[in-house]
Coordinates of C-alpha atoms and ligand atoms in Angstrom, one line a residue:
X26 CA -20.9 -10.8 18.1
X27 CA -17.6 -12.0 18.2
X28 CA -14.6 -9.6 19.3
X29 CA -12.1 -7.9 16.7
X30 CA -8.6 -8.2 17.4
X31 CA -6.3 -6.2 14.9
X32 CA -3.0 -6.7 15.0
X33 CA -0.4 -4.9 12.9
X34 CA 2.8 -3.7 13.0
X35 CA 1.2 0.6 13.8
X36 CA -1.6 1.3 15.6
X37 CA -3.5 4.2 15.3
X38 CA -6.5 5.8 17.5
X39 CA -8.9 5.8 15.1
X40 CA -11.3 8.4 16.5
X41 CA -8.0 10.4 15.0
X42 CA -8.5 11.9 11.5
X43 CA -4.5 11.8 10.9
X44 CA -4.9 8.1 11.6
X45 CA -6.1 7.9 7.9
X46 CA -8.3 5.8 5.6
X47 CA -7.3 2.2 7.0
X48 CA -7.5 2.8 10.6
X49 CA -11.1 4.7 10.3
X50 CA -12.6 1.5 8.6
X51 CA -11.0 -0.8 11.1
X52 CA -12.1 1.5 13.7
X53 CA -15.7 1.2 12.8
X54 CA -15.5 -3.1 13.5
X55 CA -13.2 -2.0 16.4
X56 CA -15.8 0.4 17.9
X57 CA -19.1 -1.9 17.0
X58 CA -16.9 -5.1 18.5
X59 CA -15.2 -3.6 21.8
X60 CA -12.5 -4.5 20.3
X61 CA -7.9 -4.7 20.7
X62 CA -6.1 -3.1 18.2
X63 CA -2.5 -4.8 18.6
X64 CA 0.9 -3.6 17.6
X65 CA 4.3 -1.9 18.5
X66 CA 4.2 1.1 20.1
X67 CA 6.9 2.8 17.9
X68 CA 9.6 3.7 20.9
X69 CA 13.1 1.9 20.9
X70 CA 14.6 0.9 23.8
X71 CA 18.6 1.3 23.5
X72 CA 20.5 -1.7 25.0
X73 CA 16.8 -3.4 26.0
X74 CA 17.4 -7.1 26.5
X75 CA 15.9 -8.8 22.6
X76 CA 12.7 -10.8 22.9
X77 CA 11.4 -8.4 25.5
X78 CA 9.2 -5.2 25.6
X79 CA 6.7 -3.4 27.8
X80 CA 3.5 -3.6 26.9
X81 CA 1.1 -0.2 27.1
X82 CA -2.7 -0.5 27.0
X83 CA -5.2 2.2 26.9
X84 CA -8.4 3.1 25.5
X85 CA -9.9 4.6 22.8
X86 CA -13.8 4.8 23.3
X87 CA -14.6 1.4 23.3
X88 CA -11.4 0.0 21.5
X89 CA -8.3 -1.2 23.4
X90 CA -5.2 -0.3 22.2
X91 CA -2.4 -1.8 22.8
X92 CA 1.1 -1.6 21.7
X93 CA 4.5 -3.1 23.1
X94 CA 8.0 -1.2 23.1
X95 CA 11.0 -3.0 21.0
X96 CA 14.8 -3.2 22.1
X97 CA 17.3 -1.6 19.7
X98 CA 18.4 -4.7 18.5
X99 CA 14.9 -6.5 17.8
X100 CA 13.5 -3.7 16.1
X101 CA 16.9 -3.3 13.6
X102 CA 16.4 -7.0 12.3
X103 CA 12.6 -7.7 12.8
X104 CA 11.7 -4.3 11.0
X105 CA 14.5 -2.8 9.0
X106 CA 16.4 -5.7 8.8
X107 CA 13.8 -8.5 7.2
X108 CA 10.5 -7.0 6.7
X109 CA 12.4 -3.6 4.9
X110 CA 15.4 -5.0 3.8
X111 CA 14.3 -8.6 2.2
X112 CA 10.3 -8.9 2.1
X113 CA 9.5 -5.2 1.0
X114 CA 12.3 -5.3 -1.8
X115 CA 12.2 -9.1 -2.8
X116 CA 7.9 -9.1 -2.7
X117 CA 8.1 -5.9 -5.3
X118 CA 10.6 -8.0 -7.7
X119 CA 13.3 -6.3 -6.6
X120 CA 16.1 -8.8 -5.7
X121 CA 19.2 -6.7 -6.9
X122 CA 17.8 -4.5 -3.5
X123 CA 17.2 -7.3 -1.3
X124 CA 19.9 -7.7 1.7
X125 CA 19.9 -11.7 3.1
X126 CA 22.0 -10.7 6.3
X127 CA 21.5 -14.1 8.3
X128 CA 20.9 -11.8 11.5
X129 CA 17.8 -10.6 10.0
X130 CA 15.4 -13.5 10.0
X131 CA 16.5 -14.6 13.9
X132 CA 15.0 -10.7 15.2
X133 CA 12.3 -11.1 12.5
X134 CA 11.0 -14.7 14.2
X135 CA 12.4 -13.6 17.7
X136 CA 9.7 -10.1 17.5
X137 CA 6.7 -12.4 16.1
X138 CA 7.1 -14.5 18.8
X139 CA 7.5 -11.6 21.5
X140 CA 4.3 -10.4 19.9
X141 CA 2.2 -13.5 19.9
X142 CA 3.5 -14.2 23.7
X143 CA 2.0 -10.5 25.1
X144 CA -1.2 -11.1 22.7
X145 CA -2.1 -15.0 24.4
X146 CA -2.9 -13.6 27.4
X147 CA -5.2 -10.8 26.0
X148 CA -7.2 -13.4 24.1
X149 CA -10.8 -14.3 24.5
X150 CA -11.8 -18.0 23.2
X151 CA -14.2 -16.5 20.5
X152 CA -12.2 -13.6 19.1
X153 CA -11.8 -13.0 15.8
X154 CA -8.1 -11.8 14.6
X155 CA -7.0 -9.7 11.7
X156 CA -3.6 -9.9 11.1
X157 CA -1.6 -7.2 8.6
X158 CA 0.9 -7.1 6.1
X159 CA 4.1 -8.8 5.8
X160 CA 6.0 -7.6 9.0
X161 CA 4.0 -10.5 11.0
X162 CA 3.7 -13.6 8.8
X163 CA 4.9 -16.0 10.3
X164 CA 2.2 -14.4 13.8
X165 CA -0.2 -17.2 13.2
X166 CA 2.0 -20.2 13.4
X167 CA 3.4 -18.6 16.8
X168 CA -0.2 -18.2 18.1
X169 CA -1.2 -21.7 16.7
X170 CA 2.2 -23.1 19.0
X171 CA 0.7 -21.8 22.1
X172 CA -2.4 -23.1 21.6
X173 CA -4.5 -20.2 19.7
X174 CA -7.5 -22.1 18.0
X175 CA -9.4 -18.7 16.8
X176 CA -10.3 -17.9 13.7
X177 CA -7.4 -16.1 12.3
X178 CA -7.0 -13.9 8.8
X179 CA -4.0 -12.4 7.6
X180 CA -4.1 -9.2 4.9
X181 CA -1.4 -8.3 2.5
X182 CA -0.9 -5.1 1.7
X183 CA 1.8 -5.5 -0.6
X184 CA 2.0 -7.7 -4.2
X185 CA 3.4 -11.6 -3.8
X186 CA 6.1 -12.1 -6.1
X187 CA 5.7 -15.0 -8.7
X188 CA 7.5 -18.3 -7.3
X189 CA 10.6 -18.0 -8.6
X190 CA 11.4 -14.9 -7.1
X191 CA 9.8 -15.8 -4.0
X192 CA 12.3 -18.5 -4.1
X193 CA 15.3 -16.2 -4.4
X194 CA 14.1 -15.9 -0.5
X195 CA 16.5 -18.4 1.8
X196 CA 13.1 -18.9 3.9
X197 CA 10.8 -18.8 1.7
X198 CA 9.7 -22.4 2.1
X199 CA 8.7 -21.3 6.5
X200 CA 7.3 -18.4 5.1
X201 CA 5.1 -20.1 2.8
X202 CA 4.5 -22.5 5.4
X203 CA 3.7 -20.0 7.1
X204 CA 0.8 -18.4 6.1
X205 CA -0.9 -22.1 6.1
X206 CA -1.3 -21.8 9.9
X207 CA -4.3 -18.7 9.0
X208 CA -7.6 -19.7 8.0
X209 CA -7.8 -17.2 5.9
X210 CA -5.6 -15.3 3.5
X211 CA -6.5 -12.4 1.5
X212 CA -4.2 -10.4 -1.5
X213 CA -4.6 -7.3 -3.2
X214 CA -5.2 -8.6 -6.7
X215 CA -6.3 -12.1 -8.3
X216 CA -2.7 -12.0 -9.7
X217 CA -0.8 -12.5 -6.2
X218 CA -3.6 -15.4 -5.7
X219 CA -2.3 -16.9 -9.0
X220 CA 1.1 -16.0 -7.7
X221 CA 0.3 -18.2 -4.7
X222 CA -1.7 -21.0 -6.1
X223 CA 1.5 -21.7 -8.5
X224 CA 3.8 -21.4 -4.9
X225 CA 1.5 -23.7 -3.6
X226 CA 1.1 -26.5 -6.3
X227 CA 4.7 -26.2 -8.1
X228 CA 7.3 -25.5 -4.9
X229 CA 4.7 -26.6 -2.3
X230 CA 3.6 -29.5 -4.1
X231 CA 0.3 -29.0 -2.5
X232 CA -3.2 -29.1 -3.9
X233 CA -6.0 -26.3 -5.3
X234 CA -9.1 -27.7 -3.8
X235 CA -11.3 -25.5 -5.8
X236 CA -13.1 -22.4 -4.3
X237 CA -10.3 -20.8 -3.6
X238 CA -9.2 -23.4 -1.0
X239 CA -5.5 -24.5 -1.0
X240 CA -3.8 -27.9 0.7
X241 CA -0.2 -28.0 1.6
X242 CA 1.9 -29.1 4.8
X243 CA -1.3 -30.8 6.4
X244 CA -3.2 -27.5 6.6
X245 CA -5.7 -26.2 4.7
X246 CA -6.4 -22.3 3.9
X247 CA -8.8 -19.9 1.9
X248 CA -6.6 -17.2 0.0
X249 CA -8.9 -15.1 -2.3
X250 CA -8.5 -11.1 -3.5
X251 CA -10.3 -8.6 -1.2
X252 CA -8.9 -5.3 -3.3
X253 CA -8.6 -2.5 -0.8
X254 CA -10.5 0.6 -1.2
X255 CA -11.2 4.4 -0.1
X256 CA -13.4 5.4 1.8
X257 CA -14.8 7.5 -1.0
X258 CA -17.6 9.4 1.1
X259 CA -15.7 10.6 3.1
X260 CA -12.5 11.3 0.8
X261 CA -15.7 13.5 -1.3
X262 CA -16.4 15.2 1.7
X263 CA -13.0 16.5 2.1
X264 CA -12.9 17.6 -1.1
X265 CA -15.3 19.9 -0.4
X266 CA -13.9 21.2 3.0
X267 CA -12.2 24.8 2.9
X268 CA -8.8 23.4 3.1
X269 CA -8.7 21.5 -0.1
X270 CA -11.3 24.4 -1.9
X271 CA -8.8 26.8 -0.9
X272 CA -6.1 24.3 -2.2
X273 CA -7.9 24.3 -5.8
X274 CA -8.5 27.7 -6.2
X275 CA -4.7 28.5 -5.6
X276 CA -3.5 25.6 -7.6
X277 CA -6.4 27.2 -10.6
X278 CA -5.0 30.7 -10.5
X279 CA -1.5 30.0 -10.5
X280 CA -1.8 27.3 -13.5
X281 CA -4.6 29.1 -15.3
X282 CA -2.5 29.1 -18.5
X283 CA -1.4 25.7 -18.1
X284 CA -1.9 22.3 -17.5
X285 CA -1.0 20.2 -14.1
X286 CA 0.0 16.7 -13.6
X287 CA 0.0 15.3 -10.8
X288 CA 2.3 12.5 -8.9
X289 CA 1.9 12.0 -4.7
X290 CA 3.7 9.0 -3.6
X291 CA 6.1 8.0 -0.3
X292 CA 9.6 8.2 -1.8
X293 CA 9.7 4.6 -2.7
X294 CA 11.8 2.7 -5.3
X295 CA 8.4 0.5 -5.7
X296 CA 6.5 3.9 -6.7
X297 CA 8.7 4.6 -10.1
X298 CA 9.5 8.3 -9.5
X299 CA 12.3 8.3 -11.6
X300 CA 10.7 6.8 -14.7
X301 CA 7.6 9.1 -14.2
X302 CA 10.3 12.6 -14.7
X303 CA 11.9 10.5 -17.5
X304 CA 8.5 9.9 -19.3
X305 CA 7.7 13.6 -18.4
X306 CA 11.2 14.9 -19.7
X307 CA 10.3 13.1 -22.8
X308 CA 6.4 14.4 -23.5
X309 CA 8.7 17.8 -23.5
X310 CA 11.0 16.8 -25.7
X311 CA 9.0 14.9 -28.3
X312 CA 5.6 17.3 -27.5
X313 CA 7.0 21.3 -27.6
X314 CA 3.3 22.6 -27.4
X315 CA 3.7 21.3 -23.8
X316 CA 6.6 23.6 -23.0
X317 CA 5.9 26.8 -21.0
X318 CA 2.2 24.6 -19.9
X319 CA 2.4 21.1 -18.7
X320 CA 3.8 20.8 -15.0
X321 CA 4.4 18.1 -12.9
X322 CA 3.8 18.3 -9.6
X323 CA 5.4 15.9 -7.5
X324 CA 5.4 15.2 -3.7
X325 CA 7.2 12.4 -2.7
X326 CA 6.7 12.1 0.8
X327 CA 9.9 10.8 3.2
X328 CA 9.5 7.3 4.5
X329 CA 12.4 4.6 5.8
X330 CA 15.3 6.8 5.7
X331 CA 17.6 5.1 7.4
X332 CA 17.3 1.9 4.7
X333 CA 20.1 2.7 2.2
X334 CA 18.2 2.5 -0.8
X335 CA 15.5 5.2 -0.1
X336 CA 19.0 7.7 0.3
X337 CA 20.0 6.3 -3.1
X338 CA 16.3 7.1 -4.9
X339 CA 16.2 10.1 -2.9
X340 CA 19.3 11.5 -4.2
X341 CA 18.8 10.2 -8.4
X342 CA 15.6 12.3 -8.2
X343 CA 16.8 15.0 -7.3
X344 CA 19.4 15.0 -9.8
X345 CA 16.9 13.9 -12.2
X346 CA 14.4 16.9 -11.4
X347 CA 17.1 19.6 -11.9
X348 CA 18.2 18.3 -15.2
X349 CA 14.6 18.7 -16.3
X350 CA 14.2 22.2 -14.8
X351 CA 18.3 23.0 -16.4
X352 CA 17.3 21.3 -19.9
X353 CA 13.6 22.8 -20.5
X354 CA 13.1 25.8 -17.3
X355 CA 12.0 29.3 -18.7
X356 CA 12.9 32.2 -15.8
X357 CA 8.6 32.0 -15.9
X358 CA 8.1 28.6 -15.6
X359 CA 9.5 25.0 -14.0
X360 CA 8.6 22.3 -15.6
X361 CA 9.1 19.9 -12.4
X362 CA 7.8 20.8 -8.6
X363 CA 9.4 18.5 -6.5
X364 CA 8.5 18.7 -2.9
X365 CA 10.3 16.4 -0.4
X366 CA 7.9 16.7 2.2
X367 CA 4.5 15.3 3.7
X368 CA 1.6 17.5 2.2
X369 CA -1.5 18.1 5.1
X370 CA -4.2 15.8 4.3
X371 CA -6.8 18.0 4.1
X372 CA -4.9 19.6 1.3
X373 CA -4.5 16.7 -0.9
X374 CA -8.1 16.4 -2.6
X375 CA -8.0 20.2 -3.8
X376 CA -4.7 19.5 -5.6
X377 CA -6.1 16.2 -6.9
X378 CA -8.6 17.8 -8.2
X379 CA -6.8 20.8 -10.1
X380 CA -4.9 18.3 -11.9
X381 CA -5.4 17.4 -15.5
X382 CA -3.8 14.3 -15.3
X383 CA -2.8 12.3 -12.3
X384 CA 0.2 10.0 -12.8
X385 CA 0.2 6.3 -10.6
X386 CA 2.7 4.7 -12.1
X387 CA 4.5 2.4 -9.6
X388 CA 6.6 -0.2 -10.9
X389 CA 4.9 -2.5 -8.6
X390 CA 2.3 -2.1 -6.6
X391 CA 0.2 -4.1 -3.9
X392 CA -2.6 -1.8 -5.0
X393 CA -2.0 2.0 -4.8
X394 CA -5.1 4.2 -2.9
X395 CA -3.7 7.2 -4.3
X396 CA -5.0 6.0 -8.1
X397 CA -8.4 6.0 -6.0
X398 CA -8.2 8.9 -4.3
X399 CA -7.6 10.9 -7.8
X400 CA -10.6 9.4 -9.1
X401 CA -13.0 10.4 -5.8
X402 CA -11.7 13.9 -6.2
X403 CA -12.6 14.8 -9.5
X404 CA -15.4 17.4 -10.7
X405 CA -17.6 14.9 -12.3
X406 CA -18.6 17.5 -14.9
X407 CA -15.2 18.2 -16.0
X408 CA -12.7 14.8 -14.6
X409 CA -9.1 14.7 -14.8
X410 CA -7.6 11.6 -16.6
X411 CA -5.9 8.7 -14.1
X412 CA -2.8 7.4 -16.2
X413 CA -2.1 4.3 -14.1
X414 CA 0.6 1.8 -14.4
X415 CA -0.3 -2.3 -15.1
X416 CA 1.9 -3.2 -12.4
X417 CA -0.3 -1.4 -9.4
X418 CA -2.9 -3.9 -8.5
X419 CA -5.7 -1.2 -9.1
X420 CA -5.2 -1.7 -12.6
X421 CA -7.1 -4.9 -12.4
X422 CA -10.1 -3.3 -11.2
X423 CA -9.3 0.7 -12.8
X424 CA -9.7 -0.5 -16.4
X425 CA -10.6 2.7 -17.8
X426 CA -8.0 4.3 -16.8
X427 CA -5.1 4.9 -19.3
X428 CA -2.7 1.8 -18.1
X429 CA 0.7 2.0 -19.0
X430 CA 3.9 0.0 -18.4
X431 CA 6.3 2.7 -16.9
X432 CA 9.6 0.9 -17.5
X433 CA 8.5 2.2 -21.2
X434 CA 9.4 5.7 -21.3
X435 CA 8.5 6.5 -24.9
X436 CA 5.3 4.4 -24.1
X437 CA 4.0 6.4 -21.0
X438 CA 4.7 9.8 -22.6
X439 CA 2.4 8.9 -25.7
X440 CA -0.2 7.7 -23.4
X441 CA 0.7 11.4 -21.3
X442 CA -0.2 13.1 -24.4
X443 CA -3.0 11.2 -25.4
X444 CA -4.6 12.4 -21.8
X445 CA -4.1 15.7 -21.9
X446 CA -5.6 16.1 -24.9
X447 CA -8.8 13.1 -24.3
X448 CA -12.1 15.1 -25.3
X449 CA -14.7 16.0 -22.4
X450 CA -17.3 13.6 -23.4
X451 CA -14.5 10.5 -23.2
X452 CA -12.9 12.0 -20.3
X453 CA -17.1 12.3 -18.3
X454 CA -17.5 8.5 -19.3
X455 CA -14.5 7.0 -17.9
X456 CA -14.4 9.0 -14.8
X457 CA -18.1 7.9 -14.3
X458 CA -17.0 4.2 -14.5
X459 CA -14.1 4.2 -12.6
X460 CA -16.3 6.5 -10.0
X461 CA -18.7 3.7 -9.7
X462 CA -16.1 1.1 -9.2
X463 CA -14.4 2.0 -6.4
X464 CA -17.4 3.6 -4.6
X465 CA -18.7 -0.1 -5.0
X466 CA -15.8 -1.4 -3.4
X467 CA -14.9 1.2 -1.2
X468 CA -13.1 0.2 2.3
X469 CA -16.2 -0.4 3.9
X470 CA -16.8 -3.4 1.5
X471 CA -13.6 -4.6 1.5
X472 CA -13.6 -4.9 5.6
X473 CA -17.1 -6.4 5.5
X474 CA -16.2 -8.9 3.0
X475 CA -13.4 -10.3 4.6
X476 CA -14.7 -10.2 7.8
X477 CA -18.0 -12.4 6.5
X478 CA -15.4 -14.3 4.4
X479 CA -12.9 -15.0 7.3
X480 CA -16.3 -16.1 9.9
X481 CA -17.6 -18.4 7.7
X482 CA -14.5 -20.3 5.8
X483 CA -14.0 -23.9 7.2
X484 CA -11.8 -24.8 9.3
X485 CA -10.6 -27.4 10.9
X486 CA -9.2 -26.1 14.1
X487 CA -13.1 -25.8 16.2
Ligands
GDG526 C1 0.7 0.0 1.1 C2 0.9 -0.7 -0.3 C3 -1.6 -0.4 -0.7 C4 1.2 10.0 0.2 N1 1.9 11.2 0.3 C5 1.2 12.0 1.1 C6 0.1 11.3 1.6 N2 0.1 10.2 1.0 C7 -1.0 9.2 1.2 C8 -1.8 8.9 0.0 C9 -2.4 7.5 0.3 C10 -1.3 6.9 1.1 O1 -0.5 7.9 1.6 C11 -0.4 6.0 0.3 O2 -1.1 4.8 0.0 P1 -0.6 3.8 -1.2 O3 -1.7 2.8 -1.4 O4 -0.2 4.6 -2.4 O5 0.7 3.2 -0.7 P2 1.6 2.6 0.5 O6 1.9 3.6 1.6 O7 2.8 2.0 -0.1 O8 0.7 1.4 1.1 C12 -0.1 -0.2 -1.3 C13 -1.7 0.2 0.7 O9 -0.7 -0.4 1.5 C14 -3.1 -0.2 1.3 O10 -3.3 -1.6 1.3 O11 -2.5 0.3 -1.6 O12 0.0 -0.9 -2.5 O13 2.2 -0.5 -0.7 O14 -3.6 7.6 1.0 O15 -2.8 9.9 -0.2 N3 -0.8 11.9 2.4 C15 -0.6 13.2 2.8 N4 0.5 13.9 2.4 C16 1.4 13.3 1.6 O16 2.4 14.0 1.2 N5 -1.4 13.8 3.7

């Protein structure tokens, strides 16, 4: 059995049950595979020289981990700089966020290179490498320039913009050309393959070959959807743990008069916070029974605070969330919780699961685990309703779901309404469906089935 290299821009122990859902199921290949689980190590060296790093190895049961360190000024372009400041914003359609600083892209190529350079020598001829998300792109092509012929697959986590906004992107043309140098590239959703098949044939002026094959720059690569999932045993399981039953017997005697709604996000622009309140503030208004009952619930967990724009988000919502609370708050109830911190784990399912309605409604979306998590949490005999927005790429596989667009405030509230007051027998049968879906293709799936796909695709590199 061939060896698993992982490489990504975290690593995480994954006999660690903080490491969450994504590590655990790469862990399991990891473990089974011996295998190297490759990445930064998360410290900053101040005034290190750029294009260097030390590289730390140790081992975790059977898996080798190993991460390398990143000089102040590598890790301020490769990471804040491009991957936060112009790939994150411009691959979830938001250009007026994007920053094109020319220094970015030189520490963006100049880390991808220091990666692939202290990966070559850890290599075995018949590994097989896994490559994540958009921080390491352009990875591959590196390897492929010092002589890597693996098998290599790239994931990404996040959506791919349609071509024209891709193009708003000064190299958008190397990173396309990128991603040719993988055998293998999978997306959350059939849209970002459509997104990329148009890239390819329009801007590229390359070829579909059918079977999701694609010819462009002399290289040929597979890019097909492999939707990410839960690992919905195991997300049951802690439902059912003390910390989360404890969780949902608090959450059911302090709400027992009302109803709860339910929104746990990073604080990200991409995640449409803001609009959620604003649809909220207007169930209130245009829905009084729901006064003195319905309350939302939101933690927004903090993430990237030193980019500008999460400071910006940070601070509308919290001006947002005390107009609410000035406009419709009763001295015995708030219609907005809004909690700024990182809620335990362990916690999350019970509070899932006292929730009448859970809202996931990003403006954009690679695919959104939370939407899945709400669904594995639910009694089956009495479910909470998902609503979920169009734009998350769960929505192509959590049709029953109530999907809304949430740049439609009026829109989401009516469909906010329309859940909290779905009958049982309608609420039992879409729960049921959506329970089946994802335990189909729950993270376990999704590994194996890229894995299988990435071994057997052709290639024409040996
Ligand atoms: C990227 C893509 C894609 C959130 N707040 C707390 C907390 N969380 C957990 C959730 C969930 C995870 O974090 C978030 O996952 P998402 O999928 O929603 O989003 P991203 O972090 O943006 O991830 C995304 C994903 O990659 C996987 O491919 O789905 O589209 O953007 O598990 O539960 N967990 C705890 N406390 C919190 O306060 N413990």
């Amino acid at each position: 059995m061939s060896r698993l290299v992982v490489v990504s821009n975290r690593v995480a122990d994954p006999r660690k049950p903080a490491a969450g859902g994504l590590a655990v199921a790469l862990g399991e290949s990891l473990q089974q595979t011996g295998g190297l689980w490759f990445g930064w190590s998360g410290t900053i060296v101040e005034d290190g020289p750029t294009g260097e790093g030390e590289l730390h190895q140790q081992q975790a049961g059977k898996v080798t981990l190993a991460t390398l360190d990143l000089s102040r000024e590598d890790h301020d372009s490769y990471y804040l700089g491009y991957s936060n400041n112009v790939l994150w914003p411009v691959f979830h359609d938001r250009l007026d966020l994007a920053n094109f600083d020319a220094g970015y892209i030189t520490g963006y190529r100049r880390a991808n290179q220091l990666f692939a350079r202290k990966l070559v020598p850890l290599l075995k001829e018949d590994d097989i490498i896994w490559v994540h998300d958009y921080h390491l792109i352009p990875l591959a092509a590196e390897l492929r320039a010092m002589g890597c012929k693996q098998r290599i697959g790239f994931f990404l986590h996040i959506p791919l913009p349609p071509q024209i906004i891709m193009a708003a992107i000064p190299q958008h043309e190397w990173l396309m050309r990128s991603l040719f140098a993988y055998d293998l590239i999978g997306f959350q959703a059939q849209q970002d393959v459509q997104h990329f098949e148009r890239y390819v044939l329009n801007e590229a002026r390359g070829q579909a070959l059918g079977d999701d094959m694609f010819r462009a720059w002399n290289n040929t690569v597979r890019a097909s959807a492999f939707p990410i999932g839960i690992d919905v045993d195991e997300f049951a399981a802690l439902t059912h743990a003390k910390e989360a039953q404890d969780m949902y017997t608090t959450m059911k005697r302090e709400y027992s008069q009302r109803r709860l709604l339910l929104g746990i996000d990073r604080l990200d622009y991409s995640k449409g916070i803001p609009n959620r309140v604003r649809a909220f503030r207007e169930l209130l208004a245009n829905y009084p029974e729901n006064r003195r009952s319905a309350t939302l619930i939101q933690i927004a967990s903090p993430t990237r605070e030193t980019v500008d724009a999460y400071g910006d988000i940070r601070r509308e919502l919290e001006s947002l969330c005390g107009a609410v609370n000035g406009d419709y708050g009763e001295l015995d109830w708030m219609p907005v919780r809004y909690i700024h911190r990182m809620v335990a784990r362990k916690r999350v399912p019970g509070l899932c699961r006292a929730a009448a309605v859970g809202l996931v409604t990003p403006l954009r979306d690679g695919m959104n685990l939370v939407a899945k998590e709400y669904v594995a949490a639910q009694d089956p005999a009495d479910p909470g309703v998902l609503v979920l927005s169009r734009f998350a790429g769960a929505a192509e596989q959590m049709k029953e779901a109530l999907l809304v667009n949430p740049y439609d405030t009026h829109g989401t509230a009516e469909t906010i309404q329309q859940a909290l007051q779905m009958p049982l027998d309608e609420r039992r049968s879409r729960h049921q469906r959506l329970l089946q879906r994802i335990r189909d293709q729950d993270v376990h799936w999704w590994r194996k089935t890229f894995l299988d796909t990435l071994k057997n695709v052709p290639s024409e590199r040996g």
